Amino acid sequence: MSFATKLLLNSTRLWNGIGISCRFHTLMRPIAPAETLTTAINHNQSLTPTANLQQGLLAPFNALLQQVAGFKVKGRLKRRCKDCYVVIRQERGYVICPTHPRHKQMAMKKRDYKSWILTHATQSKERGF
């Protein structure tokens, strides 16, 4: 395997793994497996190694995009199906659903002043002094 074909295979693997999206994590999977690319390159065609490299780099990029969303941030959590379950981690509640990933929810973080513990304060009508 020549240096140009190794470079071409590594660059296609690199570009197949990169996906940039606004709010979603993107998982990319090439339509044609890498084996077909190697067999096409291994057949000694009348192309020079630089032409093979240019042909691979200039080819249109076809990939199936599967977008994966994160947690929905809610004020009150609720189970949306029978498989949803509630977990509390790091002082937050999470709803996790193995069958429907779109049911994932996360409780809003409580503001600091809402969780303060007041000492030496009274709410009664009668004063102690």
PDB file of C-alpha atoms in Angstrom:
ATOM      1  CA  MET A   1       0.000   0.000   0.000  1.00  0.00           C
ATOM      2  CA  SER A   2       1.540   3.280  -1.087  1.00  0.00           C
ATOM      3  CA  PHE A   3       1.855   6.400   1.000  1.00  0.00           C
ATOM      4  CA  ALA A   4      -0.820   8.205  -1.015  1.00  0.00           C
ATOM      5  CA  THR A   5      -3.422   5.482  -0.417  1.00  0.00           C
ATOM      6  CA  LYS A   6      -2.650   5.429   3.321  1.00  0.00           C
ATOM      7  CA  LEU A   7      -3.032   9.200   3.424  1.00  0.00           C
ATOM      8  CA  LEU A   8      -6.313   8.988   1.526  1.00  0.00           C
ATOM      9  CA  LEU A   9      -7.753   6.320   3.830  1.00  0.00           C
ATOM     10  CA  ASN A  10      -6.735   8.210   6.970  1.00  0.00           C
ATOM     11  CA  SER A  11      -8.198  11.463   5.672  1.00  0.00           C
ATOM     12  CA  THR A  12     -11.538   9.835   4.798  1.00  0.00           C
ATOM     13  CA  ARG A  13     -11.723   8.250   8.249  1.00  0.00           C
ATOM     14  CA  LEU A  14     -10.973  11.631   9.796  1.00  0.00           C
ATOM     15  CA  TRP A  15     -13.604  13.479   7.767  1.00  0.00           C
ATOM     16  CA  ASN A  16     -16.221  10.769   8.347  1.00  0.00           C
ATOM     17  CA  GLY A  17     -15.882  11.245  12.104  1.00  0.00           C
ATOM     18  CA  ILE A  18     -16.196  15.027  12.133  1.00  0.00           C
ATOM     19  CA  GLY A  19     -19.636  16.571  12.414  1.00  0.00           C
ATOM     20  CA  ILE A  20     -20.448  20.064  13.617  1.00  0.00           C
ATOM     21  CA  SER A  21     -23.966  21.021  14.539  1.00  0.00           C
ATOM     22  CA  CYS A  22     -25.537  23.802  16.551  1.00  0.00           C
ATOM     23  CA  ARG A  23     -27.181  22.079  19.515  1.00  0.00           C
ATOM     24  CA  PHE A  24     -26.974  18.445  18.594  1.00  0.00           C
ATOM     25  CA  HIS A  25     -24.254  15.884  18.844  1.00  0.00           C
ATOM     26  CA  THR A  26     -23.844  14.403  15.390  1.00  0.00           C
ATOM     27  CA  LEU A  27     -23.002  10.803  14.733  1.00  0.00           C
ATOM     28  CA  MET A  28     -21.890  10.223  11.160  1.00  0.00           C
ATOM     29  CA  ARG A  29     -21.708   6.959   9.275  1.00  0.00           C
ATOM     30  CA  PRO A  30     -20.461   6.711   5.676  1.00  0.00           C
ATOM     31  CA  ILE A  31     -22.810   5.144   3.133  1.00  0.00           C
ATOM     32  CA  ALA A  32     -20.103   3.097   1.404  1.00  0.00           C
ATOM     33  CA  PRO A  33     -17.892   0.995   3.689  1.00  0.00           C
ATOM     34  CA  ALA A  34     -14.157   1.653   3.682  1.00  0.00           C
ATOM     35  CA  GLU A  35     -13.444  -1.799   2.184  1.00  0.00           C
ATOM     36  CA  THR A  36     -14.961  -0.776  -1.150  1.00  0.00           C
ATOM     37  CA  LEU A  37     -12.733   2.289  -1.152  1.00  0.00           C
ATOM     38  CA  THR A  38      -9.614   0.200  -0.534  1.00  0.00           C
ATOM     39  CA  THR A  39     -10.524  -2.341  -3.221  1.00  0.00           C
ATOM     40  CA  ALA A  40     -11.126   0.466  -5.712  1.00  0.00           C
ATOM     41  CA  ILE A  41      -7.748   1.982  -4.859  1.00  0.00           C
ATOM     42  CA  ASN A  42      -5.903  -1.360  -4.797  1.00  0.00           C
ATOM     43  CA  HIS A  43      -6.949  -2.155  -8.373  1.00  0.00           C
ATOM     44  CA  ASN A  44      -4.060  -0.806 -10.383  1.00  0.00           C
ATOM     45  CA  GLN A  45      -5.813   1.691 -12.605  1.00  0.00           C
ATOM     46  CA  SER A  46      -4.137   4.083 -14.997  1.00  0.00           C
ATOM     47  CA  LEU A  47      -4.144   6.828 -12.380  1.00  0.00           C
ATOM     48  CA  THR A  48      -1.114   8.228 -10.621  1.00  0.00           C
ATOM     49  CA  PRO A  49      -1.004   8.278  -6.787  1.00  0.00           C
ATOM     50  CA  THR A  50      -1.610  12.037  -6.753  1.00  0.00           C
ATOM     51  CA  ALA A  51      -4.641  11.587  -9.007  1.00  0.00           C
ATOM     52  CA  ASN A  52      -5.967   8.927  -6.603  1.00  0.00           C
ATOM     53  CA  LEU A  53      -5.492  11.361  -3.744  1.00  0.00           C
ATOM     54  CA  GLN A  54      -7.210  14.211  -5.580  1.00  0.00           C
ATOM     55  CA  GLN A  55     -10.052  11.963  -6.713  1.00  0.00           C
ATOM     56  CA  GLY A  56     -10.721  10.883  -3.103  1.00  0.00           C
ATOM     57  CA  LEU A  57     -10.518  14.405  -1.715  1.00  0.00           C
ATOM     58  CA  LEU A  58     -12.705  15.980  -4.389  1.00  0.00           C
ATOM     59  CA  ALA A  59     -15.396  13.299  -4.221  1.00  0.00           C
ATOM     60  CA  PRO A  60     -18.727  14.485  -2.752  1.00  0.00           C
ATOM     61  CA  PHE A  61     -19.156  13.577   0.884  1.00  0.00           C
ATOM     62  CA  ASN A  62     -22.198  11.364   1.396  1.00  0.00           C
ATOM     63  CA  ALA A  63     -22.972  10.484   4.986  1.00  0.00           C
ATOM     64  CA  LEU A  64     -26.018   9.537   6.969  1.00  0.00           C
ATOM     65  CA  LEU A  65     -26.498  11.975   9.825  1.00  0.00           C
ATOM     66  CA  GLN A  66     -28.090  10.826  13.035  1.00  0.00           C
ATOM     67  CA  GLN A  67     -28.687  13.709  15.391  1.00  0.00           C
ATOM     68  CA  VAL A  68     -28.777  12.980  19.092  1.00  0.00           C
ATOM     69  CA  ALA A  69     -30.360  15.533  21.398  1.00  0.00           C
ATOM     70  CA  GLY A  70     -29.381  16.090  25.005  1.00  0.00           C
ATOM     71  CA  PHE A  71     -31.560  16.471  28.078  1.00  0.00           C
ATOM     72  CA  LYS A  72     -34.607  18.727  28.178  1.00  0.00           C
ATOM     73  CA  VAL A  73     -34.382  21.068  31.179  1.00  0.00           C
ATOM     74  CA  LYS A  74     -37.725  21.123  33.028  1.00  0.00           C
ATOM     75  CA  GLY A  75     -39.083  22.702  36.188  1.00  0.00           C
ATOM     76  CA  ARG A  76     -41.040  19.579  37.097  1.00  0.00           C
ATOM     77  CA  LEU A  77     -40.025  16.144  35.945  1.00  0.00           C
ATOM     78  CA  LYS A  78     -42.577  13.605  34.790  1.00  0.00           C
ATOM     79  CA  ARG A  79     -42.312  10.103  33.454  1.00  0.00           C
ATOM     80  CA  ARG A  80     -43.621   9.989  29.890  1.00  0.00           C
ATOM     81  CA  CYS A  81     -43.859   6.207  29.512  1.00  0.00           C
ATOM     82  CA  LYS A  82     -43.682   3.058  31.606  1.00  0.00           C
ATOM     83  CA  ASP A  83     -39.958   2.604  30.933  1.00  0.00           C
ATOM     84  CA  CYS A  84     -38.901   6.052  32.186  1.00  0.00           C
ATOM     85  CA  TYR A  85     -37.205   6.123  35.573  1.00  0.00           C
ATOM     86  CA  VAL A  86     -36.005   8.948  37.829  1.00  0.00           C
ATOM     87  CA  VAL A  87     -32.419   9.223  39.047  1.00  0.00           C
ATOM     88  CA  ILE A  88     -30.955  11.895  41.348  1.00  0.00           C
ATOM     89  CA  ARG A  89     -27.338  12.816  40.645  1.00  0.00           C
ATOM     90  CA  GLN A  90     -25.365  15.861  41.810  1.00  0.00           C
ATOM     91  CA  GLU A  91     -28.420  17.462  43.465  1.00  0.00           C
ATOM     92  CA  ARG A  92     -30.469  17.262  40.249  1.00  0.00           C
ATOM     93  CA  GLY A  93     -33.213  14.950  39.155  1.00  0.00           C
ATOM     94  CA  TYR A  94     -32.948  13.141  35.831  1.00  0.00           C
ATOM     95  CA  VAL A  95     -35.520  11.130  33.888  1.00  0.00           C
ATOM     96  CA  ILE A  96     -33.851   8.468  31.763  1.00  0.00           C
ATOM     97  CA  CYS A  97     -35.672   6.256  29.274  1.00  0.00           C
ATOM     98  CA  PRO A  98     -33.858   3.368  27.581  1.00  0.00           C
ATOM     99  CA  THR A  99     -36.561   2.778  24.947  1.00  0.00           C
ATOM    100  CA  HIS A 100     -37.266   6.403  23.932  1.00  0.00           C
ATOM    101  CA  PRO A 101     -34.163   8.616  24.267  1.00  0.00           C
ATOM    102  CA  ARG A 102     -36.293  11.673  23.455  1.00  0.00           C
ATOM    103  CA  HIS A 103     -37.884  11.333  26.925  1.00  0.00           C
ATOM    104  CA  LYS A 104     -34.638  12.355  28.671  1.00  0.00           C
ATOM    105  CA  GLN A 105     -35.243  15.245  31.079  1.00  0.00           C
ATOM    106  CA  MET A 106     -33.201  17.109  33.643  1.00  0.00           C
ATOM    107  CA  ALA A 107     -34.497  19.247  36.511  1.00  0.00           C
ATOM    108  CA  MET A 108     -33.568  22.911  36.637  1.00  0.00           C
ATOM    109  CA  LYS A 109     -30.793  23.746  39.023  1.00  0.00           C
ATOM    110  CA  LYS A 110     -32.051  25.330  42.222  1.00  0.00           C
ATOM    111  CA  ARG A 111     -30.834  28.889  42.689  1.00  0.00           C
ATOM    112  CA  ASP A 112     -28.440  29.464  45.564  1.00  0.00           C
ATOM    113  CA  TYR A 113     -30.610  31.912  47.480  1.00  0.00           C
ATOM    114  CA  LYS A 114     -33.472  29.397  47.428  1.00  0.00           C
ATOM    115  CA  SER A 115     -31.405  26.866  49.349  1.00  0.00           C
ATOM    116  CA  TRP A 116     -29.966  29.130  52.042  1.00  0.00           C
ATOM    117  CA  ILE A 117     -30.566  28.086  55.628  1.00  0.00           C
ATOM    118  CA  LEU A 118     -31.434  31.115  57.738  1.00  0.00           C
ATOM    119  CA  THR A 119     -30.326  31.072  61.349  1.00  0.00           C
ATOM    120  CA  HIS A 120     -31.529  33.307  64.186  1.00  0.00           C
ATOM    121  CA  ALA A 121     -34.675  34.292  62.326  1.00  0.00           C
ATOM    122  CA  THR A 122     -38.232  33.981  63.514  1.00  0.00           C
ATOM    123  CA  GLN A 123     -41.572  34.127  61.774  1.00  0.00           C
ATOM    124  CA  SER A 124     -43.838  34.256  64.828  1.00  0.00           C
ATOM    125  CA  LYS A 125     -46.021  37.238  65.789  1.00  0.00           C
ATOM    126  CA  GLU A 126     -44.707  37.276  69.360  1.00  0.00           C
ATOM    127  CA  ARG A 127     -41.231  38.608  69.826  1.00  0.00           C
ATOM    128  CA  GLY A 128     -38.869  36.785  72.125  1.00  0.00           C
ATOM    129  CA  PHE A 129     -37.420  40.000  73.609  1.00  0.00           C
TER     130      PHE A 129
END
